[in-house]
Amino acid sequence: MKTDVVLGLQWGDEGKGKIVDVLTPSYDVIARFQGGPNAGHSLRFDNKDIVLHTIPSGIFRNNVTNLIGNGVVIDPVILMEEIKVIEAMGVDVTTRLCISKRAHLIMPTHRILDAASEAAKGKTKIGSTLKGIGPAYMDKTGRNGLRIGDILSPHFKDRYDTLKEKHIGLLSQFDYDYQVEDYEKQWFDSIEALKQFTFVESEYLVNERLSKGNRILAEGAQGSLLDIDFGSYPYVTSSSTICAGVCTGLGVAPGKVGDVLGIFKAYCTRVGSGPFPTELDNDTGENIRQIGHEFGATTGRPRRTGWLDLVALRYAVMLSGVSRLIMTKADVLDTFDTIKVAVAYRINGKETHQLPFEIDEPIEPVYKEFKGWKKPISGFHAEEELPYELMNYVRFIEKEVGVPISIISVGPDREQTIIR
Ligand code: GDP
Ligand code: IMO
Ligand code: MG
């Protein structure tokens, strides 16, 4: 068997959580492979709303293993808080969750370093979620990090103290006040609590399950345009958010990657700083924000909004070899008279279909305009019910991107999903 993949193709928040929850009944294992508690994946079912940060979005379905892979960075406090919420809903998390021994830990001082670094950047700040993601991945690649498997070592506390001292040295270079003790206490309590969960050599688990014929779905976090290599650097996150991240983040060989499902919103959003060519800093943008409830699931920050950008979407599809597309939130545009889509960029008077290297290049999007469908679509369950104007929009995107749209999501609930 092969591992199928769900990826966000924009700047995150495309609806990955919802879609993974919908697809889970067809899989035996759901695995996160990168990112950490910077992610906020929303699920809605049975009139309940849940936001997951570290736990895979398959956790609410029976008989499915949910794996936090080696590529993920874990804050034990946030993970334990999530587990408590899910357990309070009657789910036995201990039997459904496995954590890779190779996943790295986010320490309290990583969070402080993140905040100090952002504060020092002032206007040029990344707009990080301040969860300590960047500093934790820096220690991983700098070969200093602490991993989940280390929790069981008698030397764990010594290693923690050594790395904490190093962080305190780094913090002395910032003019930044901080207090670590309260969070540190919660952190060690949560580390103790985590010991009741199953720590695994996840690369073996994944490959053995594939050999046995199990179906695995890898759940991406963030989006392709926040990728450490291909995003709008430095306004990116610190992990590989594209399909390649599945190989390193789970130990899956490239030949064992199956279907790559790419999710995009019918428009675009971005939270945090960095270029956003089709951004609508006007009433239309505000309308999208209000109707689409575009406020961060992790930080509550208002998300920036804009039209769909096909230059960026084609780029994301190219980087990950996306085989099927999933479009979410078209229902947010139900009341719009017209809808625009960027088909190219004009940079210094020249038209291009490529994302420029320079992030401060003045980009003027070249738009194609579509007639709106002007009717509510959230109650529809079949493709045949969808308005002609929406299907026109769908077919145009498929033609421009060269990949079929196989799922159209028309609302936040599990049930509001049209599989074509
Ligand atoms: P993720 O990070 O990719 O999982 O996405 P988020 O959960 O951060 O943000 C997506 C938001 O849109 C959540 O509030 C979802 O409940 C909601 N959502 C997902 N799909 C749809 C949809 O098709 N229509 C509407 N109106 N909301 C949706
Ligand atoms: P999900 O999985 C949207 C953004 C932050 C910031 C940049 C770096 O819910 O789609 P970081 O905390 O990683 O140092 O922040 O990346 N960002 C996200 N934006 N959705 C996310 O995750 C994000 N995770 C990080 O806003 O601009
Ligand atoms: Mg999100």
XYZ file of C-alpha atoms and ligand atoms in Angstrom:
476
model
C 0.000 0.000 0.000
C 0.944 3.638 -0.315
C 0.540 6.664 1.907
C -1.960 9.224 0.675
C -1.339 12.821 1.605
C -3.512 15.829 2.433
C -1.765 19.185 2.000
C -2.727 22.831 2.296
C -1.879 24.576 -0.980
C -2.095 28.184 0.206
C -0.964 29.939 3.424
C -2.607 27.456 5.799
C -6.158 27.213 7.194
C -7.552 25.740 3.977
C -9.741 23.306 5.927
C -7.315 20.395 6.318
C -8.762 19.330 9.681
C -12.295 19.115 8.345
C -11.278 17.188 5.238
C -9.031 14.712 7.101
C -11.909 14.012 9.502
C -14.202 13.380 6.511
C -11.697 11.046 4.804
C -10.622 9.116 7.930
C -13.176 6.265 7.616
C -11.251 5.100 4.511
C -7.941 4.866 6.414
C -6.297 2.811 9.178
C -3.675 5.358 10.211
C -3.763 9.176 10.195
C -0.307 10.718 10.658
C 0.933 14.258 11.181
C 4.397 14.667 9.643
C 5.500 18.270 10.321
C 4.694 21.455 12.168
C 3.399 21.542 15.692
C 1.038 23.609 17.807
C 1.282 26.507 15.347
C -1.388 24.514 13.497
C -5.075 24.879 14.339
C -7.240 22.297 12.572
C -10.993 22.753 13.069
C -13.528 19.915 12.994
C -17.294 20.115 13.300
C -19.671 17.196 13.788
C -22.801 16.501 15.887
C -23.015 20.253 16.651
C -19.583 20.146 18.265
C -16.628 22.371 17.295
C -13.110 21.187 18.058
C -9.708 22.655 17.238
C -6.719 20.297 17.126
C -3.132 21.547 17.259
C -0.847 18.528 17.540
C -3.199 15.550 17.424
C -4.119 14.170 13.993
C -7.657 14.918 12.837
C -8.597 11.220 12.721
C -8.829 10.996 16.517
C -12.640 11.019 16.662
C -13.125 7.911 14.507
C -13.090 4.331 15.816
C -10.383 1.811 14.955
C -7.917 4.322 13.554
C -4.352 4.832 14.786
C -3.403 8.495 15.056
C 0.331 9.017 14.807
C 2.339 12.119 15.663
C 5.317 11.572 13.360
C 9.019 12.275 13.825
C 8.836 15.492 11.810
C 6.461 17.135 14.293
C 7.589 19.386 17.176
C 5.607 18.877 20.370
C 4.798 21.190 23.251
C 3.764 18.736 25.996
C 1.594 21.340 27.742
C -0.464 22.032 24.620
C -0.626 18.338 23.721
C -1.899 17.361 27.197
C -4.484 20.173 27.134
C -5.758 18.836 23.810
C -5.851 15.291 25.113
C -7.920 16.368 28.142
C -10.493 18.097 25.941
C -10.801 15.027 23.711
C -11.017 12.637 26.679
C -13.777 14.790 28.166
C -15.708 14.034 24.963
C -15.547 10.345 25.846
C -12.710 9.342 23.502
C -10.058 6.971 24.876
C -6.992 8.746 23.532
C -4.484 6.256 25.010
C -5.656 3.506 22.661
C -5.859 5.725 19.575
C -2.699 7.835 19.794
C 0.974 6.973 19.141
C 3.859 9.417 19.341
C 7.156 9.043 17.502
C 10.191 8.774 19.769
C 12.008 10.925 17.232
C 9.603 13.885 17.435
C 11.313 16.904 18.987
C 10.151 18.728 22.098
C 9.374 22.436 22.260
C 10.833 23.695 25.539
C 9.482 26.648 27.546
C 12.599 28.606 26.566
C 11.899 27.924 22.862
C 8.643 29.841 23.271
C 10.447 32.689 24.994
C 13.134 32.786 22.297
C 10.396 32.929 19.646
C 8.738 35.880 21.398
C 12.042 37.685 22.039
C 13.140 37.240 18.433
C 9.823 38.547 17.082
C 9.851 41.519 19.472
C 13.392 42.391 18.351
C 12.367 42.297 14.681
C 9.759 45.007 15.218
C 8.134 45.887 11.881
C 9.874 43.048 10.065
C 8.458 40.372 12.382
C 7.292 37.128 10.791
C 3.970 37.175 12.616
C 4.805 33.843 14.235
C 2.178 32.059 16.326
C 4.769 32.330 19.155
C 4.580 28.626 19.939
C 8.347 28.183 19.809
C 8.315 26.458 16.408
C 11.314 28.250 14.842
C 13.640 27.862 17.862
C 12.660 24.182 18.321
C 13.452 23.356 14.671
C 16.689 25.367 14.985
C 17.774 23.111 17.845
C 16.745 20.077 15.813
C 18.878 21.011 12.807
C 21.575 22.392 15.127
C 21.714 18.901 16.684
C 20.899 20.064 20.191
C 17.244 19.102 20.473
C 15.423 16.937 22.989
C 13.167 14.227 21.633
C 10.131 12.367 22.938
C 12.225 9.191 23.353
C 14.627 11.111 25.616
C 11.865 11.557 28.193
C 12.507 7.974 29.306
C 16.260 8.513 29.781
C 17.648 8.989 33.313
C 19.665 11.893 31.886
C 16.615 13.751 30.575
C 16.595 16.468 33.244
C 20.343 17.085 32.870
C 19.997 17.424 29.128
C 17.053 19.747 29.579
C 19.031 21.940 32.003
C 22.022 22.129 29.650
C 19.891 23.246 26.722
C 17.919 25.663 28.901
C 21.192 27.291 30.017
C 22.148 27.704 26.386
C 18.818 29.378 25.688
C 19.247 31.697 28.670
C 22.606 32.730 27.213
C 20.917 33.501 23.896
C 18.134 35.418 25.622
C 20.662 37.674 27.325
C 21.335 39.152 23.880
C 17.749 40.422 23.671
C 16.284 43.245 25.627
C 13.366 41.045 26.679
C 11.761 40.389 30.077
C 10.604 36.878 30.709
C 9.584 34.421 33.347
C 10.000 30.716 32.714
C 9.126 29.009 36.033
C 5.312 28.794 35.767
C 5.308 27.301 32.286
C 8.237 25.066 33.185
C 6.291 23.532 36.059
C 3.342 22.774 33.764
C 5.797 21.475 31.174
C 7.340 18.880 33.505
C 3.887 17.853 34.803
C 2.804 17.331 31.211
C 5.959 15.344 30.423
C 5.046 12.986 33.287
C 1.458 12.719 32.022
C 2.685 11.924 28.496
C 4.410 8.765 29.745
C 1.041 6.941 29.740
C 0.956 7.193 25.933
C 2.620 4.890 23.449
C 5.993 6.094 22.157
C 6.917 4.309 18.942
C 9.631 3.891 16.330
C 7.183 5.447 13.923
C 9.172 4.760 10.747
C 8.797 1.025 11.474
C 5.149 1.362 12.435
C 4.322 3.179 9.212
C 6.213 0.801 6.932
C 4.965 -2.339 8.668
C 1.394 -1.096 8.381
C 1.902 -0.386 4.673
C 3.327 -3.899 4.164
C 0.278 -5.355 5.912
C -1.990 -3.560 3.444
C -3.130 -0.816 5.820
C -4.143 2.541 4.376
C -2.312 5.584 5.727
C -3.222 9.245 5.315
C -0.567 11.860 6.065
C -2.069 15.129 7.350
C -0.153 18.275 6.473
C -0.065 21.393 8.588
C 0.353 24.981 7.409
C 0.412 25.388 3.637
C 2.757 25.161 0.648
C 3.321 28.926 0.553
C 4.645 28.794 4.132
C 7.187 26.069 3.247
C 10.693 26.679 4.582
C 12.248 26.290 1.101
C 9.550 27.386 -1.312
C 7.428 29.814 0.713
C 7.913 33.572 0.743
C 11.088 33.366 2.834
C 11.630 34.609 5.520
C 7.849 34.918 6.048
C 7.421 31.169 6.358
C 7.288 28.458 8.982
C 10.291 26.264 9.811
C 9.284 22.926 8.274
C 8.682 21.283 4.893
C 4.981 21.728 4.337
C 5.029 20.184 0.843
C 4.716 16.504 -0.090
C 8.462 15.933 0.326
C 7.963 16.572 4.054
C 5.989 13.312 4.285
C 9.106 11.298 3.384
C 11.337 12.890 6.023
C 8.570 13.473 8.560
C 7.357 9.873 8.634
C 10.088 7.755 7.078
C 8.062 6.927 3.973
C 10.040 6.347 0.764
C 9.040 8.551 -2.220
C 7.792 5.491 -4.130
C 5.376 4.757 -1.297
C 3.543 8.053 -1.623
C 0.153 7.535 -3.274
C -2.560 10.100 -3.924
C -1.635 13.683 -3.095
C -4.768 15.629 -2.191
C -4.290 19.382 -2.241
C -6.743 21.649 -0.441
C -7.434 25.258 -1.353
C -10.048 27.802 -0.381
C -12.208 29.309 -3.127
C -10.374 32.528 -2.199
C -7.151 33.134 -0.223
C -6.231 33.992 3.349
C -2.971 34.609 5.117
C -2.263 35.231 8.797
C 1.010 36.862 9.759
C 3.348 39.008 7.657
C 4.646 38.540 4.130
C 3.591 39.043 0.515
C 0.005 38.382 -0.538
C -0.444 39.507 -4.161
C -4.252 39.225 -4.332
C -4.913 40.720 -0.884
C -8.111 42.797 -0.596
C -7.499 45.569 1.867
C -11.049 46.911 1.377
C -14.743 46.203 2.050
C -14.734 43.094 -0.136
C -11.850 41.693 1.941
C -13.689 42.571 5.151
C -16.825 40.837 3.806
C -14.878 37.661 3.139
C -13.363 37.847 6.643
C -16.734 38.274 8.357
C -18.719 35.754 6.281
C -15.885 33.210 6.330
C -15.098 33.755 10.043
C -11.511 34.312 9.021
C -9.912 34.572 12.441
C -7.006 32.325 13.433
C -7.915 28.980 15.037
C -4.686 29.101 17.091
C -4.180 32.808 17.823
C -7.575 34.406 17.099
C -5.851 36.994 14.873
C -7.877 38.352 11.933
C -6.741 36.622 8.764
C -5.847 38.730 5.736
C -8.164 37.923 2.816
C -7.987 38.101 -0.978
C -9.011 36.515 -4.278
C -7.908 33.079 -5.396
C -4.386 33.154 -6.846
C -3.851 30.583 -9.618
C -0.175 31.494 -10.080
C 0.457 30.468 -6.486
C -1.892 27.468 -6.715
C -0.140 26.075 -9.810
C 3.199 26.501 -8.016
C 1.964 24.517 -5.004
C 0.535 21.785 -7.266
C 3.865 21.558 -9.109
C 5.953 21.273 -5.922
C 3.937 18.396 -4.487
C 2.668 16.579 -7.584
C -0.908 17.100 -6.432
C -3.141 14.464 -8.028
C -6.534 15.668 -6.802
C -7.814 19.021 -5.611
C -10.261 19.789 -2.832
C -11.977 23.187 -2.801
C -13.360 24.547 0.475
C -15.432 27.555 1.524
C -17.045 28.417 -1.833
C -20.176 29.009 0.280
C -18.499 32.112 1.715
C -18.829 33.706 -1.748
C -22.569 32.886 -2.050
C -23.669 36.537 -1.955
C -21.004 38.008 -4.238
C -22.069 39.563 -7.585
C -18.680 38.881 -9.106
C -15.673 36.799 -8.120
C -12.142 37.395 -9.335
C -9.273 34.990 -9.855
C -5.653 35.929 -10.517
C -4.434 34.082 -13.621
C -1.042 35.816 -13.953
C 1.092 38.524 -12.348
C 2.318 41.747 -13.922
C 5.716 42.667 -12.503
C 7.424 45.855 -13.726
C 5.078 45.881 -16.719
C 5.824 42.266 -17.719
C 3.307 39.462 -17.429
C 4.506 36.265 -15.771
C 3.109 32.952 -14.524
C 5.877 32.454 -11.972
C 6.291 33.501 -8.362
C 9.191 35.960 -8.157
C 12.230 35.327 -5.938
C 12.167 38.866 -4.555
C 9.404 39.082 -1.996
C 9.045 42.863 -2.140
C 8.634 42.917 -5.933
C 5.484 44.983 -6.691
C 3.049 42.406 -8.083
C -0.080 43.449 -9.926
C -2.401 40.461 -10.326
C -4.010 39.929 -13.733
C -7.604 39.005 -12.953
C -10.335 37.092 -14.710
C -13.793 37.926 -13.460
C -16.627 35.443 -12.885
C -20.319 35.948 -12.334
C -21.372 34.982 -8.799
C -23.981 32.242 -8.223
C -25.957 34.335 -5.728
C -27.614 31.464 -3.892
C -26.825 29.558 -0.696
C -24.995 26.292 -1.389
C -24.340 25.038 2.156
C -27.386 22.774 2.170
C -26.496 20.973 -1.083
C -25.287 17.374 -1.018
C -24.724 16.514 -4.690
C -22.808 18.039 -7.557
C -26.006 18.215 -9.663
C -27.493 20.683 -7.165
C -24.609 23.143 -7.419
C -25.310 26.334 -9.419
C -24.075 26.619 -12.986
C -21.923 29.683 -12.183
C -20.088 27.790 -9.418
C -19.448 24.805 -11.693
C -18.157 27.240 -14.301
C -15.681 28.535 -11.683
C -14.725 24.957 -10.739
C -14.129 23.904 -14.353
C -12.037 26.994 -15.037
C -9.750 26.239 -12.061
C -9.431 22.581 -13.120
C -8.451 23.618 -16.644
C -5.959 26.263 -15.497
C -4.313 24.029 -12.908
C -4.599 20.771 -14.819
C -5.842 18.730 -11.862
C -9.437 17.622 -11.127
C -11.333 18.988 -8.132
C -12.696 15.849 -6.505
C -14.242 17.270 -3.346
C -16.164 20.511 -2.849
C -16.733 21.513 0.765
C -19.764 23.760 1.267
C -19.669 24.305 5.039
C -17.643 23.506 8.169
C -19.591 20.363 9.128
C -18.548 16.837 8.188
C -21.855 16.446 6.355
C -21.350 19.559 4.210
C -19.079 17.804 1.767
C -19.713 16.957 -1.878
C -17.589 14.132 -3.270
C -17.615 14.183 -7.061
P -6.927 24.022 8.716
O -5.863 24.657 9.533
O -6.525 23.838 7.300
O -7.466 22.759 9.314
O -8.145 25.068 8.676
P -8.716 25.898 9.936
O -9.505 24.984 10.784
O -7.659 26.705 10.586
O -9.633 26.957 9.184
C -10.662 26.560 8.338
C -11.970 27.164 8.880
O -12.969 27.056 7.911
C -12.517 26.432 10.088
O -13.221 27.341 10.898
C -13.462 25.411 9.480
O -14.492 25.031 10.363
C -14.023 26.199 8.347
N -14.404 25.436 7.142
C -13.819 24.351 6.594
N -14.404 24.039 5.405
C -15.378 24.963 5.234
C -16.328 25.197 4.186
O -16.366 24.523 3.156
N -17.153 26.277 4.344
C -17.121 27.072 5.449
N -17.977 28.082 5.506
N -16.259 26.874 6.442
C -15.380 25.845 6.329
P -2.587 25.395 9.942
O -2.026 24.009 10.051
C -1.905 29.587 9.046
C 2.044 31.209 9.952
C 2.137 32.242 11.050
C 3.321 33.046 10.580
C 4.239 31.975 9.982
C 5.297 31.474 10.950
O -3.678 25.673 10.905
O -2.943 25.717 8.542
P 5.326 29.947 13.114
O 4.433 29.959 14.322
O 5.282 28.677 12.354
O 6.702 30.414 13.425
O 4.683 31.100 12.164
O 3.390 30.901 9.614
N 1.403 29.936 10.357
C 0.173 29.579 9.983
N -0.758 30.253 9.277
N -2.148 28.325 9.447
C -1.220 27.640 10.138
O -1.362 26.333 10.422
C -0.007 28.275 10.469
N 1.099 27.907 11.143
C 1.954 28.929 11.059
O 0.960 33.004 11.122
O 2.937 33.900 9.529
Mg -5.618 26.323 10.814
